[in-house]
Amino acid sequence: MKSILFVCLGNICRSPLAEGIAKKLNSEYYIDSCGTGSWHIGETPCANSIKIASQHGIDISRYRARQFSSEDIARFDHIIALDESNLNDLKLLGATNAIKLGSFGYDNMDVPDPYFFNGFEGFEKVYAMIHDCVEQLLHELETK
Ligand code: 4NP
């Protein structure tokens, strides 16, 4: 089974959304997410990510944050970073073929970090961007 790992900083806002969306769109891949940082290990996704996912029929409330490990490099076929800083961190950690989610149809843009957003505002845009890029990523993998 081919596998995809989505990586952000805390694994509580953006990459759990990417994981939930990818799992909903395609069941033929093993899909997981993690963070480069260790602050939130074991925590559930942030309340606003759980809420926006739930508004789109996706339950991410049981996900638990974990930290990226060098073992992930061999375990996953595709390692996808949510922003440039995650990508740079991954490359420093040895994931030299990691790619940025925004390269799939969003002009290589970073997915903004909603951790520092004021309340729920902005989560719909982040959700839409992640959804469109994940859809495009899956499409490109299927047609490769
Ligand atoms: P995420 O958001 O990378 O999308 O999960 C963040 C979560 C936590 C922190 C930063 C970003 N933090 O600094 O603790």
PDB file of N, CA, C and O in Angstrom, residues 9 12 20 25 31 47 50 56 93 99 110 115:
ATOM      1  N   LEU A   9       3.898  21.984  11.730  1.00  0.00           N
ATOM      2  CA  LEU A   9       4.770  22.259  12.879  1.00  0.00           C
ATOM      3  C   LEU A   9       4.281  21.530  14.142  1.00  0.00           C
ATOM      4  O   LEU A   9       5.028  20.778  14.773  1.00  0.00           O
ATOM      5  N   ILE A  12      -1.393  19.848  15.074  1.00  0.00           N
ATOM      6  CA  ILE A  12      -2.716  20.024  15.698  1.00  0.00           C
ATOM      7  C   ILE A  12      -3.666  20.886  14.862  1.00  0.00           C
ATOM      8  O   ILE A  12      -4.867  20.876  15.102  1.00  0.00           O
ATOM      9  N   GLY A  20      -7.221  14.124   7.333  1.00  0.00           N
ATOM     10  CA  GLY A  20      -8.653  13.805   7.301  1.00  0.00           C
ATOM     11  C   GLY A  20      -9.227  13.937   5.901  1.00  0.00           C
ATOM     12  O   GLY A  20     -10.014  13.088   5.456  1.00  0.00           O
ATOM     13  N   LEU A  25     -10.990  11.460   0.700  1.00  0.00           N
ATOM     14  CA  LEU A  25     -10.950  11.470  -0.761  1.00  0.00           C
ATOM     15  C   LEU A  25     -10.422  10.171  -1.353  1.00  0.00           C
ATOM     16  O   LEU A  25     -10.735   9.834  -2.493  1.00  0.00           O
ATOM     17  N   ILE A  31      -2.481   6.858   5.029  1.00  0.00           N
ATOM     18  CA  ILE A  31      -2.301   8.296   5.223  1.00  0.00           C
ATOM     19  C   ILE A  31      -2.105   8.614   6.698  1.00  0.00           C
ATOM     20  O   ILE A  31      -2.822   8.085   7.564  1.00  0.00           O
ATOM     21  N   ALA A  47      -9.340  22.993  18.463  1.00  0.00           N
ATOM     22  CA  ALA A  47     -10.811  22.989  18.414  1.00  0.00           C
ATOM     23  C   ALA A  47     -11.330  23.498  17.069  1.00  0.00           C
ATOM     24  O   ALA A  47     -12.309  22.965  16.529  1.00  0.00           O
ATOM     25  N   ILE A  50     -10.963  20.833  14.373  1.00  0.00           N
ATOM     26  CA  ILE A  50     -12.009  19.808  14.569  1.00  0.00           C
ATOM     27  C   ILE A  50     -13.347  20.336  14.047  1.00  0.00           C
ATOM     28  O   ILE A  50     -14.084  19.636  13.347  1.00  0.00           O
ATOM     29  N   HIS A  56     -17.440  19.818   7.355  1.00  0.00           N
ATOM     30  CA  HIS A  56     -17.304  19.189   6.035  1.00  0.00           C
ATOM     31  C   HIS A  56     -17.447  17.670   6.128  1.00  0.00           C
ATOM     32  O   HIS A  56     -17.022  16.940   5.242  1.00  0.00           O
ATOM     33  N   LEU A  93      16.278  17.252   8.374  1.00  0.00           N
ATOM     34  CA  LEU A  93      16.141  15.975   9.095  1.00  0.00           C
ATOM     35  C   LEU A  93      16.350  14.772   8.166  1.00  0.00           C
ATOM     36  O   LEU A  93      16.220  13.629   8.594  1.00  0.00           O
ATOM     37  N   ILE A  99       8.031  17.384  -0.433  1.00  0.00           N
ATOM     38  CA  ILE A  99       7.557  18.469  -1.291  1.00  0.00           C
ATOM     39  C   ILE A  99       6.460  19.256  -0.582  1.00  0.00           C
ATOM     40  O   ILE A  99       5.838  18.770   0.352  1.00  0.00           O
ATOM     41  N   ASP A 110       2.575  28.785   0.787  1.00  0.00           N
ATOM     42  CA  ASP A 110       2.490  28.149   2.108  1.00  0.00           C
ATOM     43  C   ASP A 110       1.033  28.054   2.536  1.00  0.00           C
ATOM     44  O   ASP A 110       0.258  28.979   2.284  1.00  0.00           O
ATOM     45  N   TYR A 115      -2.760  28.601  13.773  1.00  0.00           N
ATOM     46  CA  TYR A 115      -2.570  28.570  15.230  1.00  0.00           C
ATOM     47  C   TYR A 115      -2.612  29.986  15.802  1.00  0.00           C
ATOM     48  O   TYR A 115      -3.054  30.201  16.922  1.00  0.00           O
TER      49      TYR A 115
END
